mmCIF file of C-alpha atoms in Angstrom:
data_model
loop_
_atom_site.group_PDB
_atom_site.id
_atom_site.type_symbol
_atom_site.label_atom_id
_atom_site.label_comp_id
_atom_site.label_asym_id
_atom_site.label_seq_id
_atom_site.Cartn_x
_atom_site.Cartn_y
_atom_site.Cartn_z
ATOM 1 C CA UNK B 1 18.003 64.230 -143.270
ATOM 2 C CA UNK B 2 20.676 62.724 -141.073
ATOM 3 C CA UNK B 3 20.740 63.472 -137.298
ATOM 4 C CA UNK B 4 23.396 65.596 -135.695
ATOM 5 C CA UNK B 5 24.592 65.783 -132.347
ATOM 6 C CA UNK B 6 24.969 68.836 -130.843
ATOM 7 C CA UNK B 7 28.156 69.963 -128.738
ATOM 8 C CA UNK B 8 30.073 72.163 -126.897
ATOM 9 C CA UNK B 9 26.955 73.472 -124.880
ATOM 10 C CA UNK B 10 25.084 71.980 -121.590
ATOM 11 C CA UNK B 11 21.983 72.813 -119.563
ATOM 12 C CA UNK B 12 22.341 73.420 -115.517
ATOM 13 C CA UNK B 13 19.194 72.146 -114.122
ATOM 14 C CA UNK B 14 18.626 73.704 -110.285
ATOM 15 C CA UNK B 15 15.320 72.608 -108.367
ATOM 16 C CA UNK B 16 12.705 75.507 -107.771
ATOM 17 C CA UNK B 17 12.644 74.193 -103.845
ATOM 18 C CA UNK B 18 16.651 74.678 -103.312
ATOM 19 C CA UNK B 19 18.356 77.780 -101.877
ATOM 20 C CA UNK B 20 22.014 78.449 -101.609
ATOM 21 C CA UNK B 21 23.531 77.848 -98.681
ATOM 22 C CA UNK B 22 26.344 80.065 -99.466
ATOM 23 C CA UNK B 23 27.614 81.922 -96.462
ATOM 24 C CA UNK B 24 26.332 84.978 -96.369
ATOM 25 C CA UNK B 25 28.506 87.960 -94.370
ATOM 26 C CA UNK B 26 25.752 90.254 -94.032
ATOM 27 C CA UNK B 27 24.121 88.088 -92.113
ATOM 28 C CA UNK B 28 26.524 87.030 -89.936
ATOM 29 C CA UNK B 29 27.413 90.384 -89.411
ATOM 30 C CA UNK B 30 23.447 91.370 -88.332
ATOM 31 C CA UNK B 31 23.568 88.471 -85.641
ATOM 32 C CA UNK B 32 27.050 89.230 -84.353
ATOM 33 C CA UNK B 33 25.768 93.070 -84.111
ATOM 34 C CA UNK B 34 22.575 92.437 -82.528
ATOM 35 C CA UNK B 35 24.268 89.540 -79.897
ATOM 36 C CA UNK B 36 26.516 92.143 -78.992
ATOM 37 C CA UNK B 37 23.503 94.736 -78.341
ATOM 38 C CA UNK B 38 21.432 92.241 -76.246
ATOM 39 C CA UNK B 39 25.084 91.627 -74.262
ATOM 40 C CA UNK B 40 25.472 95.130 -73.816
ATOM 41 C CA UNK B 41 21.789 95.760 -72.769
ATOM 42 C CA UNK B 42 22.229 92.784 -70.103
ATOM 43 C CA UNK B 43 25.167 94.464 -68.537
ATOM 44 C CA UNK B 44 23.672 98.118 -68.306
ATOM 45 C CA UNK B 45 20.084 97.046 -66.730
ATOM 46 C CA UNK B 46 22.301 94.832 -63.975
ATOM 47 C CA UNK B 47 24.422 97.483 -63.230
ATOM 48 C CA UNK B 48 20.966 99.732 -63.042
ATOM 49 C CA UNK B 49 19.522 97.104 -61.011
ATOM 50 C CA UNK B 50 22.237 96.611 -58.747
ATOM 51 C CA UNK B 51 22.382 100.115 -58.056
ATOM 52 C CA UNK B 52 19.144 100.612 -57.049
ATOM 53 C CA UNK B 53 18.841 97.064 -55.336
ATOM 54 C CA UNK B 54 19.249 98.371 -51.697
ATOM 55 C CA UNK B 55 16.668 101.016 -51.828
ATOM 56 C CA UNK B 56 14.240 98.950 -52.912
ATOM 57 C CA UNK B 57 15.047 96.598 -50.508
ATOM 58 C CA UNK B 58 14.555 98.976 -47.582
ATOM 59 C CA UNK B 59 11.260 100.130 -48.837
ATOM 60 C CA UNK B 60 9.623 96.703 -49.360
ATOM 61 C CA UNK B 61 11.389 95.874 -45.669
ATOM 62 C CA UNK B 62 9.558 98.982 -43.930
ATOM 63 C CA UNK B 63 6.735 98.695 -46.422
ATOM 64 C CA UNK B 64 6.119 95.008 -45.067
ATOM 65 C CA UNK B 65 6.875 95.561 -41.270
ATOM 66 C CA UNK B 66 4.253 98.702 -41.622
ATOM 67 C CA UNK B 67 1.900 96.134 -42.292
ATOM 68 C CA UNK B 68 2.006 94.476 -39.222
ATOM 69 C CA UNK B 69 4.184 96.560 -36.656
ATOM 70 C CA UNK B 70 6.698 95.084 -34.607
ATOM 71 C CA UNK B 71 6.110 94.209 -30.635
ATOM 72 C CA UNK B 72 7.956 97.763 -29.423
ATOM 73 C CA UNK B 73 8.960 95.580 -26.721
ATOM 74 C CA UNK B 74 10.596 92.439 -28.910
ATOM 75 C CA UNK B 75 11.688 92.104 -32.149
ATOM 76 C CA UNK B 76 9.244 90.140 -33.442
ATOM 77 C CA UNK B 77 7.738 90.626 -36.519
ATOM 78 C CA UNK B 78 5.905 88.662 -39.655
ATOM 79 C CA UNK B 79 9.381 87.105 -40.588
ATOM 80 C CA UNK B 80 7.790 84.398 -42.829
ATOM 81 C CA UNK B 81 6.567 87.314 -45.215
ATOM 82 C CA UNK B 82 10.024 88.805 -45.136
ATOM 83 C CA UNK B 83 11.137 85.013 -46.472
ATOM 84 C CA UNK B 84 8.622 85.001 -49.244
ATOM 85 C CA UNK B 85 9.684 88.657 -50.634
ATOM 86 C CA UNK B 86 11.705 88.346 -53.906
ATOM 87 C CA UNK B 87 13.087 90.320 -56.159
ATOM 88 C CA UNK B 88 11.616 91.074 -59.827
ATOM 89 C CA UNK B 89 13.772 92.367 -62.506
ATOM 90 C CA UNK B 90 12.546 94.875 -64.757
ATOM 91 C CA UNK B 91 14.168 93.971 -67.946
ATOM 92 C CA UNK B 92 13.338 91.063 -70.384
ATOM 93 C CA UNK B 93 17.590 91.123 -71.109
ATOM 94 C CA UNK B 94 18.584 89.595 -68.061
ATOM 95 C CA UNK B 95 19.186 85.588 -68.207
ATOM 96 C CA UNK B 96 18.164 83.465 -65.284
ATOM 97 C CA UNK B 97 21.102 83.371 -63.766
ATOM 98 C CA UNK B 98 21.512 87.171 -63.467
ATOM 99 C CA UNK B 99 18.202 86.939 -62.125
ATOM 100 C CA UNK B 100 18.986 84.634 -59.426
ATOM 101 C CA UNK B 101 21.873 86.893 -58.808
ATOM 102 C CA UNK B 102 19.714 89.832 -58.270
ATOM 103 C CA UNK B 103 17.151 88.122 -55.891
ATOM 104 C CA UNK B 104 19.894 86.313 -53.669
ATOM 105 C CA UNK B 105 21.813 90.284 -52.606
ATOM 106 C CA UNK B 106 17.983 91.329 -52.247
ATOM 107 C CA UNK B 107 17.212 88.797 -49.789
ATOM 108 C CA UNK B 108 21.104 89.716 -48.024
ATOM 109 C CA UNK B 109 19.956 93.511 -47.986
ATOM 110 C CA UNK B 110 15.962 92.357 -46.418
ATOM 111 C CA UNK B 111 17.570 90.964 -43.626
ATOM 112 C CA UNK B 112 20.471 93.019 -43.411
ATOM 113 C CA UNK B 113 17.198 96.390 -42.988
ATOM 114 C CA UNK B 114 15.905 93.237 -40.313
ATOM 115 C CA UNK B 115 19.205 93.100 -38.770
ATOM 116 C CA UNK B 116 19.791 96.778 -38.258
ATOM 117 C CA UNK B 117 16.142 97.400 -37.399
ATOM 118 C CA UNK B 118 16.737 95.049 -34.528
ATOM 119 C CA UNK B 119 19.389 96.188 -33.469
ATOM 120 C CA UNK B 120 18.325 99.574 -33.053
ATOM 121 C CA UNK B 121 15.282 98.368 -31.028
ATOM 122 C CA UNK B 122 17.003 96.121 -28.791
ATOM 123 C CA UNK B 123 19.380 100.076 -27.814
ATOM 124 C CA UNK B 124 15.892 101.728 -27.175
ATOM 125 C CA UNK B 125 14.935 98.734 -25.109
ATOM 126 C CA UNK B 126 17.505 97.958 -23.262
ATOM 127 C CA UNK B 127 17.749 101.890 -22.568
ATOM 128 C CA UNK B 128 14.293 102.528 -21.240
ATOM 129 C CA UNK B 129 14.753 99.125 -19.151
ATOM 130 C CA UNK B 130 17.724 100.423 -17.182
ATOM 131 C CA UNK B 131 15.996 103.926 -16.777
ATOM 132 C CA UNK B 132 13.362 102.238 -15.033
ATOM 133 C CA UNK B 133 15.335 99.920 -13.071
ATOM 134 C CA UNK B 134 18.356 101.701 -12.243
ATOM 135 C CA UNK B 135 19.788 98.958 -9.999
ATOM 136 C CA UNK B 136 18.236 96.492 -11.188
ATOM 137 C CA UNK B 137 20.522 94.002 -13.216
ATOM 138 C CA UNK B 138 18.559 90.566 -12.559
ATOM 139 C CA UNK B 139 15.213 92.655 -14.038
ATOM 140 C CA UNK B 140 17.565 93.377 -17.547
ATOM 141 C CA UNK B 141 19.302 89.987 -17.864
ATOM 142 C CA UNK B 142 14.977 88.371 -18.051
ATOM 143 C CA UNK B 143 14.411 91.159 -20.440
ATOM 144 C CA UNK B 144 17.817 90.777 -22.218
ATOM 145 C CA UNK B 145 16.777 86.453 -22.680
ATOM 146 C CA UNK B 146 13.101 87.364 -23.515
ATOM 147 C CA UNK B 147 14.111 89.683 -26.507
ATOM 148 C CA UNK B 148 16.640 87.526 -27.806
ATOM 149 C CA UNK B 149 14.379 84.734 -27.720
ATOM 150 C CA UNK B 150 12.293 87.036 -29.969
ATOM 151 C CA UNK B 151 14.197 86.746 -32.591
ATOM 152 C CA UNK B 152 13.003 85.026 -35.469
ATOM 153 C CA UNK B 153 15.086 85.241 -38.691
ATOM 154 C CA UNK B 154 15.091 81.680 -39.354
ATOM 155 C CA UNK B 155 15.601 82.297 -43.027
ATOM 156 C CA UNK B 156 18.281 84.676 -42.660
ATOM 157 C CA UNK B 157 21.828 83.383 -43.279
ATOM 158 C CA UNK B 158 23.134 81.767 -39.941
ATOM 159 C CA UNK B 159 26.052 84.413 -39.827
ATOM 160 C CA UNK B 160 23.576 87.081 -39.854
ATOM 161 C CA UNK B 161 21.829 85.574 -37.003
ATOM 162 C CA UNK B 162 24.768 84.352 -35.152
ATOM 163 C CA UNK B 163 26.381 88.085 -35.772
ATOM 164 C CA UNK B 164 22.600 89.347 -34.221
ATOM 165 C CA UNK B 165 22.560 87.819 -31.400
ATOM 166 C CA UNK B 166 25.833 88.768 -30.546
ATOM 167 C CA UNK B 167 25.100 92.874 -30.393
ATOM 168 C CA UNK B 168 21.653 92.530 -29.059
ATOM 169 C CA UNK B 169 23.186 90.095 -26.147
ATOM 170 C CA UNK B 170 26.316 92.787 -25.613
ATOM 171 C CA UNK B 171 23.599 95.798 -25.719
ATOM 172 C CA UNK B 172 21.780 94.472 -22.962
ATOM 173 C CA UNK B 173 24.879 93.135 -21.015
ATOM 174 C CA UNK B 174 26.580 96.294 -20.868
ATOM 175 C CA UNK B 175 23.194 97.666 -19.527
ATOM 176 C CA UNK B 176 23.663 94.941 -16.807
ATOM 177 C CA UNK B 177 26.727 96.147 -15.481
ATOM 178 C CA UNK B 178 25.491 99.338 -15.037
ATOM 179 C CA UNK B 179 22.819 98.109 -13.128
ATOM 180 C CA UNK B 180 25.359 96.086 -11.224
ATOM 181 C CA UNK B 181 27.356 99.550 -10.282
ATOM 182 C CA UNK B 182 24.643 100.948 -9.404
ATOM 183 C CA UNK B 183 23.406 98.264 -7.200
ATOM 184 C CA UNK B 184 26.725 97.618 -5.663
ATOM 185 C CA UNK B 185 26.778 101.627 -5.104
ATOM 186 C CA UNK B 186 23.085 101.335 -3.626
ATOM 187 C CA UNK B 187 23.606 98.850 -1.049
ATOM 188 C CA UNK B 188 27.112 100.031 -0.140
ATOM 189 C CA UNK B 189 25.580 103.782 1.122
ATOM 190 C CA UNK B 190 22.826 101.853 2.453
ATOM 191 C CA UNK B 191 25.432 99.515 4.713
ATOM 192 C CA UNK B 192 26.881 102.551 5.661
ATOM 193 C CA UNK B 193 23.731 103.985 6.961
ATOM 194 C CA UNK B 194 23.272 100.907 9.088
ATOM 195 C CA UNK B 195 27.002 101.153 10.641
ATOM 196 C CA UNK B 196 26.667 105.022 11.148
ATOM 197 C CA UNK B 197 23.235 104.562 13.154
ATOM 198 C CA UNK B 198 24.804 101.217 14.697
ATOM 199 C CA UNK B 199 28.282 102.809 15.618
ATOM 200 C CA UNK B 200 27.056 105.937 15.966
ATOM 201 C CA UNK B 201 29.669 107.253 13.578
ATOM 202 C CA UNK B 202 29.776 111.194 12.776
ATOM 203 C CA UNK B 203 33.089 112.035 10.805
ATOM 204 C CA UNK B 204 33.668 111.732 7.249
ATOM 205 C CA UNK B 205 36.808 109.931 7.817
ATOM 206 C CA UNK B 206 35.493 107.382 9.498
ATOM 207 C CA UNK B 207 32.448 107.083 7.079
ATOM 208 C CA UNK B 208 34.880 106.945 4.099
ATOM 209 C CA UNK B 209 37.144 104.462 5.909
ATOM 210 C CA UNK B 210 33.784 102.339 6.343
ATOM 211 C CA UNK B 211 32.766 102.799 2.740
ATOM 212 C CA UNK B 212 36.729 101.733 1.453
ATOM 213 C CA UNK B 213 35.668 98.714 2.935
ATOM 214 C CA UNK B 214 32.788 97.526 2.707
ATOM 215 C CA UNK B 215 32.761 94.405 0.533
ATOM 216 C CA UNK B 216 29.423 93.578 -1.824
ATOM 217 C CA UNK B 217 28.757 90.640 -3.697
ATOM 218 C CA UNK B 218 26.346 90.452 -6.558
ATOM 219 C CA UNK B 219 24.735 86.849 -7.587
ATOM 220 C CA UNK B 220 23.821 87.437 -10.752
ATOM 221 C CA UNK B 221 21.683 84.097 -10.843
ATOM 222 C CA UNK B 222 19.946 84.446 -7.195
ATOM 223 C CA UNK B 223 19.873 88.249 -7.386
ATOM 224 C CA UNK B 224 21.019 87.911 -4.029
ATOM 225 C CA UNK B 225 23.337 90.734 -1.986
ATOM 226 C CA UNK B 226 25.957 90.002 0.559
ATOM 227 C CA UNK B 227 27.624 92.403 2.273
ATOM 228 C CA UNK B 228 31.334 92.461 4.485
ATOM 229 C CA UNK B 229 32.754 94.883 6.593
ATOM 230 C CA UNK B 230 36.057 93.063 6.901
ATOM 231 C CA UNK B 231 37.945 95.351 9.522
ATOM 232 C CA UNK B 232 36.033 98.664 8.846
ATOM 233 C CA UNK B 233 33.445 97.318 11.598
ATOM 234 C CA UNK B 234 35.908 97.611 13.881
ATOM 235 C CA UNK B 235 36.173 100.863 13.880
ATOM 236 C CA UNK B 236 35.022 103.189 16.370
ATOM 237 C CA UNK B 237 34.618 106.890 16.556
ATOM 238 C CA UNK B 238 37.142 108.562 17.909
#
């Protein structure tokens, strides 16, 4: 028997280790989906974490300082663990940068609880100091340079610290010039003592004429007191 072709049919031949590599829109749609989710979960736990940032911040502050109290008569305090505190998010979503995000406005709000912490103790100080010493300025001005030599927030932005040291140093200055009043007051009624014994002045004009003019100077470095009559210790009772 003679051999005949056969046509007008073929065999496809695909290998049993191939797969298509068709796109496939369901899947794309499942990864679009769930990128969108993980996107959407990022944004809601920083927003959470943001919003709760400064209260944890103040509790690790006082929770640290607890630990080892502050001098009630400085602001000193263990500064270096207030440098090593950092923030840990509580959500695998967040990316590292987010992360860093978070951590650098917890460190701002840790020294920014510091800041106001010091602040408030350099008010109490500088308060009780003048209470004590009334007239006093020279006394305040050593305790004003001892507490804000105190201050040790070397790893606290250098406008925070700048901005510090500016309050604390006007807290204690405007102590000083009540001191200064009061000094100036103080050794004026105690010149006028002296001139009414000396001149053996009775009358309150002539006392008030004495105190117009009586002249005191206050040397803020020395601490020293001078005292003028200019022409009020000229006059005599009359």
């Amino acid at each position: 028997m003679a051999f005949k072709r056969t046509t007008g049919s073929s065999v496809r031949y695909r290998s049993p280790g191939m797969v298509s590599i068709a796109p496939d829109n369901t899947m794309t749609k499942t990864i679009a989906f769930l990128d969108n989710a993980i996107e959407k979960k990022q944004e809601l736990d920083l927003l959470t974490a943001k919003a709760g940032i400064s209260d944890k911040a103040r509790a690790d502050y006082l929770n640290t300082i607890n630990k080892k109290p502050v001098d009630k008569d400085t602001s000193q305090f263990n500064t270096a663990v207030l440098g090593n505190l950092n923030y840990e998010a509580d959500s695998m979503f967040l990316n590292d940068a987010q992360k860093k995000g978070l951590n650098a406005i917890y460190k701002a709000e840790i020294f920014s609880n510091a800041s106001n912490d010091i602040v408030s103790k350099a008010q109490v100080r500088a308060a009780d100091v003048l209470v004590k010493n009334p007239s006093d300025p020279f006394l305040i001005k050593q305790e004003k340079d001892k507490f804000v030599s105190s201050i040790k927030l070397d790893q606290a932005p250098p406008a925070l610290r700048n901005d510090l040291t500016t309050k604390v140093t006007k807290i204690f200055d405007l102590k000083i010039v009540e001191a200064n009043q009061a000094k100036i007051k103080k050794e004026k009624a105690i010149a006028l003592q002296n001139a009414t014994i000396n001149f053996n002045i009775e009358t309150d004009n002539t006392k008030s004429l004495i105190m117009d003019n009586i002249n005191v100077g206050y040397n803020e470095k020395t601490n020293d007191i001078s005292i003028n009559f200019g022409k009020a210790k000229e006059v005599s009772e009359k």
